[in-house]
Amino acid sequence: MPRGDELSAPRTHWAKNVARLKALTVDAILLTTAGIMVEFLLMAFSGVRGPTGMLLTAEEILDRIHYPWLIMSGVILAFLWNLFYGWIGASPGRALVRGVGEREAALPWSHTLRGWFTVLFIELTFFTGWLITEVDLPTFLTKFSKASDIVRGLFHPSATVLHQGILLLVQTVFLAFMATAFAIPVAFALSFLAARNLTRGSALTRAVYTLTRTGMNFTRAVEPLVWALIFISWVGIGPFAGVLALWVHSVAALTKLYSEQIESIDPGPVEAITATGASTLQVIRYGVVPQVIPPFLSFTIYRWDINVRMSTIIGFVGGGGIGYILKPRVDLGEWGEVGTLVLLIAITVWLMDIVSARIREKIV
Amino acid sequence: MSPGRDVAVRLEGVGKVFPGNVRALADVNLEVAEGEFLVVLGLSGSGKSTLLRCINRLLDPTSGRIWIFGSEITAAQGAELRRMRRQVAMIFQQFNLVRRHTVLTNVLSGTLGRAGLLPSLFLRFPAAERERALAALERVGIAERAGARADALSGGQQQRVAIARALMQEPRVILADEPVASLDPALRHSVMRHVEGLNREEGLTVICSLHDIDLVKQYATRVVALRQGRLVWEGAPGDLDRDTFHDIYGTDAEPASNTTI
Ligand SMILES: Nc1ncnc2c1ncn2[C@@H]1O[C@H](COP(=O)(O)OP(=O)(O)OP(=O)(O)O)[C@@H](O)[C@H]1O
Ligand SMILES: [Mg+2]
């Protein structure tokens, strides 16, 4: 039953071509993006006016850029750079995907084309970003007076919302707690499926691993506020929607942390328990679980801490907690009351932070 | 080709290639008779650990076949493989106890192969097994530490707990991968004597990798040596002289009494 030997030759060849393609793609994207930013800045500073006679806004410029041309030239340049890297030095994509030779790596950035390209790219990004995000320093520096009564309000909290604020704060902390509590068993079970060292066995388990990982990465990429919107239309406005939103996000986050912990355990006890003739479940119970319980506890408390933070604003969209009364006060400009609520939130988050840090110190 | 009744472990053309084309074992043929104390010698990286781990299928050999008391373990899967593993206990250089469990639970974990699944998942074991575990601890001389956490024990004590765990498995073969290499020289004999006891008194077959030439001469009944994954020497411990030593370890090495090689 020999494996590996015969396969390795074509496999390395294949891997090389994949790496080449990756480097080429990265370069094409970088060069095209650089081209787009150059044309953007040229148009912005050339004083071209639109049909209304006004200077073009950033969005209007973005609409007029010659994308097909830029993509084509980006791809061609990427091709050339990857072809002639021997003369002009490795391209950024090649350097990222396959690394550079020792001699080239020793050169200072200003002696390589790649270095100059990187610097140019960062500058381009900065100036393009300045225009796209409509940075306006003069306004920022001269118009403070409008905001000053807000700041004054924050420093003169009003007592009228104190009672309701404290009640909702209790709800906020419980909301975070319930989300965390519901997340623990689900994340615990999923983390074993998302741990590479436990899923090497067969093609089926490897597929489960990939599926779990991908699902969790996607779930984590969506912010809890967005999940809250989904659950509000499902179970209605209120703290339960907030619990569900934080729960989904926590499951994904905890699964990732738990499974990484499982991947870094000492394989020794796993081997020892396997050698007794134990079954997979027993190996996990004796070889894995005792090793991961303390870090799991620590991650979970940290997650509760984060969930308290998040649950203070999940009310902005209707997910319950203190944010639910904060948002209307902001809209009405009742800054004294906003000040009270912000102080309550700050104190709670600060206390949670200290408590969770203390407990975690004790565990690990 | 069927192996005789007294053959405990039999390897036929066993090879192991790790991913990345690392050849750890090549065409190893070996027969170990029941009751032998076989020592495996070899430089670091010569494949000793790989060989031992192939015997109980902690690693899958990439070629060849292995029999344990006449049944082919390389053909076994699932429950059949686990049943065969129960006959082969293993002792490790790093002891590999479950550090957060008590000494007693660690010893009881040797019975997992025959324990009921559900109770075992809650760390519950039958009273009879608990008594036998205490007796096993008594035998290795640390019964009074039964309730302590495993990582509260010294290295030598931990290795004795590991021996008690192996004993609980009721094995017919013991694999020991450098069982005393991370212990103080003074403690080595105390651990080795327990392994020897299992071999002499219970008639268990022992396959043990060692680095210390004095220990080899004292405990082994037969010695084999690996070099770059191949069996290069086989003989009685008394035959280990300067020349064979150089054959095994290369011409630069010097056998020094009482030193680790
Ligand atoms: N999991 C693995 N993946 C890849 N290569 C491995 C793996 N385990 C061992 N090897 C390689 O196989 C060869 C034999 O290793 P092995 O651990 O069996 O040697 P050893 O004789 O036990 O050495 P030591 O005395 O250091 O314990 C070495 O070259 C090692 O690098
Ligand atoms: Mg080894």
XYZ file of C-alpha atoms and ligand atoms in Angstrom:
657
model
C 0.000 0.000 0.000
C 2.623 2.600 -0.864
C 1.279 6.118 -1.104
C 2.951 9.470 -1.556
C 6.015 8.348 -3.489
C 4.578 8.179 -6.978
C 2.283 11.138 -6.506
C 4.872 13.600 -5.322
C 6.480 14.459 -8.662
C 3.382 15.641 -10.549
C 2.074 17.180 -7.362
C 5.049 19.534 -6.945
C 4.771 20.490 -10.604
C 1.096 21.224 -10.092
C 1.816 23.203 -6.914
C 4.351 25.328 -8.799
C 1.830 26.248 -11.470
C -0.772 27.136 -8.844
C 1.793 29.375 -7.129
C 2.630 31.041 -10.464
C -1.034 31.704 -11.111
C -1.520 33.092 -7.596
C 1.440 35.465 -7.982
C 0.140 36.608 -11.359
C -3.345 37.258 -9.957
C -2.027 39.255 -7.018
C 0.138 41.347 -9.354
C -2.677 41.935 -11.830
C -4.945 43.129 -9.006
C -2.260 45.396 -7.530
C -1.263 46.913 -10.875
C -4.872 47.421 -11.969
C -5.734 49.059 -8.649
C -2.712 51.334 -8.954
C -3.818 52.252 -12.489
C -7.340 53.058 -11.297
C -6.029 55.302 -8.541
C -3.699 57.110 -10.946
C -6.535 57.852 -13.356
C -8.771 58.872 -10.430
C -6.221 61.394 -9.164
C -5.469 62.695 -12.663
C -9.169 63.349 -13.267
C -9.657 64.904 -9.840
C -6.787 67.356 -10.245
C -7.272 68.149 -13.958
C -10.345 70.264 -13.165
C -12.672 68.397 -15.511
C -16.239 69.607 -15.014
C -19.388 67.563 -15.373
C -22.507 68.403 -17.419
C -23.760 70.685 -14.630
C -20.573 72.717 -14.757
C -19.591 71.644 -11.235
C -16.324 69.948 -10.375
C -16.786 66.186 -10.445
C -17.463 64.443 -7.122
C -15.486 61.352 -6.204
C -18.399 59.113 -7.145
C -18.770 60.737 -10.552
C -15.085 60.248 -11.213
C -15.299 56.594 -10.208
C -18.098 56.214 -12.761
C -15.936 57.607 -15.570
C -12.762 55.606 -15.075
C -11.752 53.413 -18.048
C -11.854 50.103 -16.199
C -11.483 47.664 -19.142
C -8.337 49.416 -20.350
C -6.838 49.544 -16.896
C -7.580 45.875 -16.217
C -6.062 44.885 -19.531
C -2.905 46.860 -18.962
C -2.737 45.631 -15.356
C -2.824 42.020 -16.525
C -0.277 42.639 -19.277
C 2.106 44.428 -16.915
C 1.693 41.644 -14.367
C 2.558 39.125 -17.068
C 5.651 41.025 -18.121
C 6.834 41.534 -14.551
C 6.417 37.830 -13.770
C 8.221 36.939 -16.998
C 11.209 39.239 -16.568
C 11.583 39.083 -12.782
C 15.147 37.921 -13.364
C 16.111 41.350 -14.703
C 13.844 43.781 -12.872
C 13.466 41.923 -9.586
C 10.575 39.886 -8.208
C 7.090 41.355 -8.462
C 5.090 41.983 -5.266
C 2.840 38.992 -6.020
C 5.807 36.705 -6.574
C 7.440 37.956 -3.399
C 4.247 37.327 -1.396
C 3.404 33.912 -2.823
C 6.812 32.374 -3.451
C 9.290 34.574 -1.583
C 12.423 36.184 -3.002
C 15.964 34.928 -3.352
C 18.487 35.603 -0.616
C 20.423 38.196 -2.650
C 17.300 40.146 -3.503
C 15.912 39.973 0.024
C 19.084 41.634 1.323
C 18.601 44.733 -0.886
C 17.150 47.897 0.733
C 13.689 48.796 -0.593
C 14.957 51.738 -2.624
C 17.097 49.377 -4.739
C 14.175 47.284 -5.991
C 11.352 48.078 -8.362
C 9.063 46.238 -5.963
C 10.036 48.635 -3.164
C 9.299 51.723 -5.255
C 6.029 50.241 -6.427
C 4.974 49.553 -2.819
C 5.765 53.098 -1.720
C 3.949 54.572 -4.732
C 0.983 52.300 -4.070
C 0.672 53.428 -0.445
C 0.868 57.119 -1.439
C -1.727 56.640 -4.137
C -4.029 54.920 -1.649
C -3.630 57.730 0.843
C -4.459 60.556 -1.590
C -7.289 58.646 -3.239
C -8.678 57.849 0.211
C -8.467 61.529 1.162
C -10.742 62.438 -1.748
C -13.117 59.482 -1.502
C -13.805 59.916 2.226
C -14.152 63.684 1.730
C -11.598 64.594 4.381
C -12.210 68.233 5.348
C -9.639 69.515 7.860
C -10.669 73.204 7.860
C -14.208 72.342 8.932
C -12.909 69.934 11.527
C -10.660 72.598 13.023
C -13.030 75.604 12.942
C -16.557 74.336 13.594
C -16.157 72.901 17.085
C -18.691 75.308 18.647
C -21.670 73.339 17.281
C -20.590 70.183 19.037
C -19.592 71.855 22.271
C -23.079 71.729 23.830
C -23.068 67.971 23.258
C -19.810 67.674 25.135
C -21.179 69.985 27.838
C -24.231 67.718 28.081
C -22.035 64.680 28.464
C -20.316 66.319 31.408
C -23.618 67.364 32.987
C -25.528 64.085 33.161
C -29.199 64.345 33.971
C -30.787 62.104 36.570
C -34.126 61.633 34.804
C -33.050 58.515 32.870
C -30.961 57.065 35.681
C -33.648 54.671 36.916
C -34.644 53.378 33.477
C -30.991 53.335 32.426
C -29.969 51.072 35.290
C -32.861 48.694 34.611
C -31.869 48.429 30.966
C -28.263 48.020 31.936
C -29.218 44.914 33.897
C -30.986 43.691 30.778
C -27.845 44.451 28.752
C -25.599 42.347 30.975
C -28.092 39.459 30.998
C -28.519 39.731 27.247
C -24.775 39.270 26.842
C -24.790 36.432 29.360
C -27.593 34.500 27.660
C -25.979 34.900 24.244
C -22.721 33.546 25.639
C -24.405 30.707 27.538
C -26.319 29.543 24.470
C -23.157 29.772 22.373
C -20.998 27.544 24.615
C -22.481 24.082 23.860
C -22.850 24.757 20.131
C -19.328 26.141 19.760
C -17.948 23.315 21.915
C -19.427 20.653 19.634
C -18.506 22.470 16.416
C -14.936 23.167 17.500
C -14.046 19.472 17.348
C -15.243 19.375 13.744
C -13.226 22.512 12.973
C -9.929 21.243 14.459
C -7.496 20.101 11.816
C -5.666 17.611 14.034
C -8.881 15.688 14.772
C -10.228 15.694 11.212
C -7.273 14.332 9.267
C -8.723 10.820 9.276
C -10.736 10.514 6.071
C -11.966 12.503 3.097
C -15.355 12.811 4.812
C -13.949 14.332 8.014
C -11.747 16.686 5.997
C -14.829 17.850 4.104
C -16.648 18.416 7.418
C -13.636 20.444 8.596
C -13.647 22.669 5.515
C -17.416 23.107 5.646
C -17.429 24.059 9.338
C -14.497 26.441 8.937
C -16.012 28.175 5.914
C -19.437 28.476 7.526
C -17.983 29.910 10.712
C -15.727 32.379 8.872
C -18.713 33.636 6.928
C -20.881 33.928 10.048
C -18.147 35.820 11.855
C -17.667 38.197 8.945
C -21.234 39.484 9.355
C -21.424 42.000 12.208
C -23.853 41.399 15.114
C -25.785 44.560 14.176
C -26.643 42.969 10.835
C -27.591 39.690 12.515
C -29.812 41.730 14.848
C -31.720 43.119 11.850
C -32.279 39.582 10.586
C -33.487 38.282 13.952
C -35.701 41.309 14.573
C -37.699 40.456 11.489
C -37.777 36.863 12.751
C -38.684 37.184 16.467
C -39.586 40.879 16.632
C -37.961 43.910 18.285
C -36.626 43.302 21.782
C -33.822 41.775 23.816
C -34.389 38.245 22.486
C -33.445 39.365 18.957
C -30.273 40.822 20.492
C -29.557 37.540 22.305
C -29.883 35.625 19.034
C -27.703 38.082 17.109
C -24.900 37.942 19.674
C -25.377 34.185 19.972
C -24.748 33.563 16.276
C -21.698 35.775 16.279
C -20.379 34.227 19.493
C -20.802 30.681 18.186
C -18.641 31.543 15.201
C -16.025 33.404 17.235
C -15.836 30.790 20.004
C -15.679 27.911 17.516
C -12.632 29.514 15.963
C -10.896 30.124 19.300
C -11.829 26.708 20.711
C -10.711 24.822 17.614
C -7.398 26.674 17.488
C -6.884 25.643 21.093
C -7.646 22.021 20.218
C -5.130 22.227 17.395
C -2.366 23.311 19.756
C -2.759 20.584 22.408
C -0.001 18.200 23.418
C -0.532 15.106 21.228
C 1.113 12.886 23.869
C -1.960 12.073 26.001
C -3.992 11.535 22.812
C -1.475 8.920 21.709
C -1.411 7.327 25.153
C -5.208 7.016 25.360
C -5.455 5.774 21.763
C -2.901 3.094 22.588
C -5.162 1.658 25.328
C -7.683 0.698 22.650
C -10.059 3.536 23.553
C -12.693 4.689 21.055
C -12.691 8.112 19.403
C -15.128 9.610 21.924
C -13.052 8.301 24.820
C -9.864 9.646 23.255
C -11.488 13.076 23.002
C -12.844 12.876 26.564
C -9.523 11.832 28.116
C -6.870 13.057 25.701
C -8.331 16.356 24.483
C -10.994 17.748 26.834
C -8.885 18.019 30.019
C -6.255 19.947 28.068
C -8.644 22.488 26.595
C -11.020 23.209 29.501
C -9.020 26.037 31.165
C -8.369 27.982 27.936
C -11.976 27.408 26.860
C -13.197 28.946 30.127
C -10.900 31.881 29.646
C -12.071 32.494 26.057
C -15.688 32.207 27.128
C -15.391 34.826 29.838
C -13.593 37.103 27.416
C -16.442 36.549 24.957
C -18.999 37.533 27.592
C -16.982 40.697 28.136
C -17.085 41.477 24.399
C -20.792 40.639 24.264
C -21.530 43.166 27.024
C -19.830 45.821 24.888
C -21.782 44.811 21.822
C -25.098 44.530 23.641
C -24.853 48.194 24.665
C -25.266 49.235 21.042
C -27.374 46.395 19.697
C -30.417 48.340 20.932
C -29.658 51.021 18.292
C -31.314 48.780 15.725
C -33.945 47.393 18.106
C -32.113 44.468 19.711
C -32.833 45.389 23.338
C -30.513 46.625 26.056
C -29.511 50.145 26.992
C -28.919 51.213 23.382
C -32.669 51.062 22.876
C -33.218 54.266 24.894
C -29.874 55.805 23.971
C -30.679 56.143 20.265
C -33.860 58.288 20.630
C -32.083 60.585 23.166
C -29.301 61.140 20.628
C -31.849 61.851 17.868
C -33.718 64.340 20.083
C -30.503 66.038 21.188
C -31.116 65.415 24.894
C -27.427 65.507 25.658
C -27.656 65.487 29.439
C -29.530 62.193 29.316
C -27.192 60.821 26.682
C -24.369 61.729 29.078
C -25.950 59.662 31.879
C -26.409 56.621 29.644
C -22.897 56.838 28.198
C -21.470 57.024 31.722
C -23.496 53.968 32.787
C -22.236 52.036 29.766
C -18.638 53.092 30.370
C -18.743 52.031 34.033
C -20.288 48.649 33.199
C -17.869 47.861 30.395
C -14.960 48.965 32.552
C -16.093 46.771 35.474
C -16.663 43.773 33.179
C -13.213 44.298 31.768
C -11.570 44.198 35.191
C -13.621 41.254 36.462
C -13.036 39.157 33.352
C -9.316 39.915 33.335
C -9.067 38.874 37.007
C -10.925 35.606 36.482
C -8.925 34.760 33.386
C -5.682 35.399 35.259
C -6.749 32.871 37.894
C -7.657 30.181 35.351
C -4.623 30.058 33.099
C 3.848 -18.379 6.284
C 1.634 -18.485 9.374
C 3.734 -17.436 12.357
C 4.383 -19.913 15.145
C 2.404 -19.743 18.370
C 5.223 -18.284 20.378
C 5.742 -15.287 18.094
C 4.367 -12.200 19.848
C 5.119 -9.563 17.210
C 6.103 -10.110 13.615
C 7.000 -7.442 11.062
C 7.347 -8.195 7.389
C 8.834 -5.636 5.005
C 7.580 -2.713 7.072
C 8.287 0.731 5.630
C 7.116 4.210 6.550
C 7.364 7.289 4.368
C 6.186 10.549 5.918
C 4.668 13.318 3.805
C 7.447 15.271 2.146
C 9.185 12.023 1.199
C 10.836 11.463 4.577
C 11.695 7.776 4.698
C 11.624 6.832 8.390
C 11.537 3.025 8.008
C 12.561 0.798 5.122
C 11.904 -2.923 4.758
C 12.040 -3.885 8.423
C 11.688 -7.631 9.060
C 11.539 -8.691 12.681
C 10.173 -11.466 14.865
C 9.809 -11.029 18.602
C 9.116 -14.174 20.605
C 6.745 -14.152 23.544
C 8.548 -13.217 26.763
C 11.500 -11.490 25.098
C 12.904 -8.174 26.324
C 13.953 -6.679 23.023
C 15.860 -3.412 23.016
C 15.925 -1.200 19.923
C 19.047 0.925 19.539
C 19.799 3.667 17.062
C 20.796 7.274 16.605
C 18.296 10.045 17.021
C 16.153 10.050 13.882
C 16.953 6.445 13.002
C 13.286 5.470 13.257
C 12.927 3.869 16.703
C 9.799 5.794 17.684
C 8.302 5.288 14.248
C 8.877 1.533 14.492
C 7.199 1.271 17.910
C 4.244 3.421 16.803
C 3.692 1.289 13.717
C 3.351 -1.843 15.867
C 0.184 -0.571 17.582
C -0.873 1.485 14.567
C -0.507 4.915 16.187
C 1.142 5.375 12.803
C 0.099 3.539 9.656
C 3.039 1.930 7.892
C 3.128 2.786 4.200
C 4.221 -0.730 3.258
C 4.560 -4.170 4.807
C 2.495 -6.130 7.310
C 2.529 -6.548 11.086
C 1.069 -9.387 13.182
C 0.336 -9.426 16.904
C 0.070 -13.007 18.159
C -0.800 -14.199 14.691
C -3.513 -11.630 13.858
C -2.609 -9.025 11.319
C -2.979 -5.583 12.932
C -2.172 -3.844 9.653
C -5.390 -5.319 8.226
C -7.569 -4.414 11.245
C -9.981 -1.499 11.300
C -12.385 0.110 13.793
C -13.457 -2.071 16.719
C -11.163 -4.896 15.610
C -8.147 -2.550 15.651
C -9.084 -1.244 19.108
C -9.437 -4.813 20.395
C -5.950 -5.618 19.132
C -4.493 -2.447 20.625
C -5.656 -3.591 24.063
C -3.065 -6.366 23.922
C -0.263 -3.857 23.357
C 0.363 -1.260 26.069
C 2.666 1.679 25.495
C 4.990 3.696 27.728
C 6.372 7.028 26.531
C 9.418 9.164 27.152
C 7.210 12.089 28.212
C 4.910 9.811 30.310
C 1.852 11.295 28.540
C -0.413 11.245 31.558
C -3.590 13.318 31.536
C -2.086 16.043 33.679
C -5.313 17.431 35.133
C -6.750 14.042 36.096
C -5.957 12.268 39.344
C -3.362 9.535 39.478
C -6.141 6.977 39.997
C -8.142 8.153 36.972
C -4.987 7.993 34.898
C -4.407 4.402 35.937
C -8.067 3.572 35.274
C -7.814 5.021 31.786
C -5.803 1.897 30.967
C -9.113 0.009 31.087
C -10.856 2.211 28.489
C -10.632 -0.464 25.834
C -13.007 -2.691 27.844
C -14.932 -0.033 29.830
C -18.563 0.887 29.186
C -18.681 3.937 26.943
C -21.190 6.079 28.830
C -19.803 5.685 32.380
C -16.275 6.168 31.057
C -17.253 9.502 29.491
C -18.201 10.622 33.028
C -14.946 9.219 34.457
C -16.891 6.467 36.267
C -15.349 3.018 36.581
C -16.603 -0.201 38.233
C -15.545 -0.736 41.846
C -13.625 -3.868 40.897
C -11.511 -1.907 38.414
C -10.838 0.781 40.995
C -9.540 -1.854 43.388
C -7.318 -3.313 40.726
C -6.042 0.176 39.903
C -5.128 0.725 43.550
C -3.359 -2.622 43.550
C -1.434 -1.612 40.425
C -0.403 1.630 42.137
C 0.629 -0.383 45.177
C 2.815 -2.479 42.964
C 4.705 0.529 41.569
C 4.917 1.991 45.069
C 2.784 5.136 44.886
C -0.615 4.026 46.189
C -0.600 6.870 48.719
C -0.661 9.425 45.873
C -3.759 7.948 44.207
C -5.848 11.087 44.820
C -3.201 13.609 43.723
C -3.309 15.387 40.408
C -0.965 13.696 37.947
C 1.096 16.831 37.294
C 1.831 17.175 41.005
C 4.085 14.107 40.802
C 7.787 13.973 39.996
C 8.950 12.585 36.665
C 9.908 9.207 38.079
C 6.556 8.898 39.867
C 4.677 9.885 36.715
C 6.428 7.184 34.739
C 5.468 4.646 37.395
C 1.847 5.793 37.088
C 2.184 5.255 33.340
C 3.439 1.732 34.028
C 0.448 1.091 36.287
C -1.818 2.360 33.505
C -0.148 -0.041 31.079
C -0.598 -2.860 33.597
C -4.355 -2.121 33.888
C -4.679 -2.705 30.181
C -3.827 -6.401 30.790
C -1.552 -6.396 27.768
C 0.571 -9.191 26.376
C 3.103 -6.823 24.828
C 4.647 -3.614 26.193
C 6.075 -0.993 23.856
C 8.363 1.439 25.663
C 9.744 4.429 23.758
C 12.813 5.640 25.657
C 10.966 5.227 28.958
C 13.768 6.634 31.119
C 15.345 9.226 28.821
C 13.787 12.203 30.617
C 14.572 10.929 34.114
C 17.559 11.519 36.377
C 20.115 8.716 36.021
C 19.499 7.779 39.653
C 15.809 7.135 38.945
C 16.309 5.137 35.780
C 16.844 1.780 37.421
C 13.808 2.130 39.642
C 11.608 2.562 36.558
C 13.418 -0.043 34.470
C 13.090 -2.602 37.262
C 9.301 -2.243 37.133
C 9.336 -2.844 33.391
C 11.612 -5.818 33.963
C 9.172 -7.101 36.581
C 6.350 -7.115 34.044
C 8.606 -9.043 31.701
C 9.883 -11.607 34.212
C 6.870 -12.076 36.487
C 3.978 -11.644 34.080
C 5.811 -13.005 31.062
C 4.975 -9.911 29.008
C 6.877 -9.301 25.820
C 8.757 -5.991 25.980
C 9.996 -3.960 23.029
C 11.908 -0.993 24.345
C 14.035 1.710 22.754
C 16.949 2.866 24.900
C 19.946 5.156 24.636
C 21.959 4.055 27.633
C 24.349 1.183 26.932
C 24.513 0.111 30.601
C 20.752 -0.260 30.757
C 20.777 -2.279 27.542
C 23.307 -4.730 28.943
C 21.434 -5.073 32.191
C 17.848 -5.546 30.974
C 17.789 -6.713 27.364
C 17.512 -10.336 26.301
C 18.100 -9.370 22.677
C 19.145 -6.189 20.861
C 18.419 -4.854 17.387
C 19.768 -1.635 15.930
C 18.266 0.746 13.402
C 20.156 3.062 11.132
C 18.341 5.380 8.765
C 15.220 3.272 9.061
C 16.898 -0.063 8.362
C 17.707 -2.909 10.748
C 21.508 -3.018 10.656
C 22.391 -5.232 13.572
C 20.926 -7.938 15.741
C 22.462 -9.834 18.611
C 22.675 -10.581 22.304
C 23.424 -7.686 24.679
C 26.765 -9.357 25.439
C 27.793 -9.041 21.779
C 27.668 -5.246 21.924
C 31.327 -4.319 21.579
C 33.222 -1.329 20.241
C 32.984 -2.393 16.595
C 29.262 -3.051 16.543
C 28.817 0.150 18.467
C 30.607 2.077 15.722
C 28.515 0.297 13.126
C 25.355 1.482 14.811
C 26.310 4.976 15.836
C 28.937 5.947 13.256
C 32.705 6.147 13.644
C 32.741 9.447 15.559
C 30.890 8.072 18.537
C 32.569 6.664 21.617
C 30.837 4.315 23.990
C 31.175 5.823 27.418
C 30.148 3.973 30.493
C 27.255 5.520 32.357
C 26.584 8.057 29.637
C 23.737 8.564 27.320
C 24.642 7.900 23.721
N 5.231 13.113 11.899
C 6.340 13.121 11.145
N 6.365 13.781 9.952
C 7.469 13.789 9.181
N 8.613 13.196 9.504
C 8.675 12.522 10.676
C 7.544 12.455 11.552
N 7.887 11.729 12.643
C 9.169 11.353 12.446
N 9.655 11.822 11.263
C 11.002 11.592 10.706
O 11.225 10.214 10.654
C 12.561 9.904 11.013
C 12.574 8.934 12.161
O 12.045 9.570 13.325
P 11.847 8.834 14.723
O 11.136 9.758 15.622
O 11.236 7.504 14.490
O 13.353 8.643 15.195
P 13.894 8.142 16.605
O 14.865 7.067 16.305
O 12.770 7.849 17.518
O 14.696 9.409 17.110
P 14.858 9.981 18.604
O 15.946 9.188 19.248
O 15.274 11.406 18.379
O 13.540 9.852 19.286
C 13.225 11.227 11.311
O 13.929 11.618 10.172
C 12.081 12.164 11.579
O 12.421 13.466 11.183
Mg 12.024 8.778 19.295
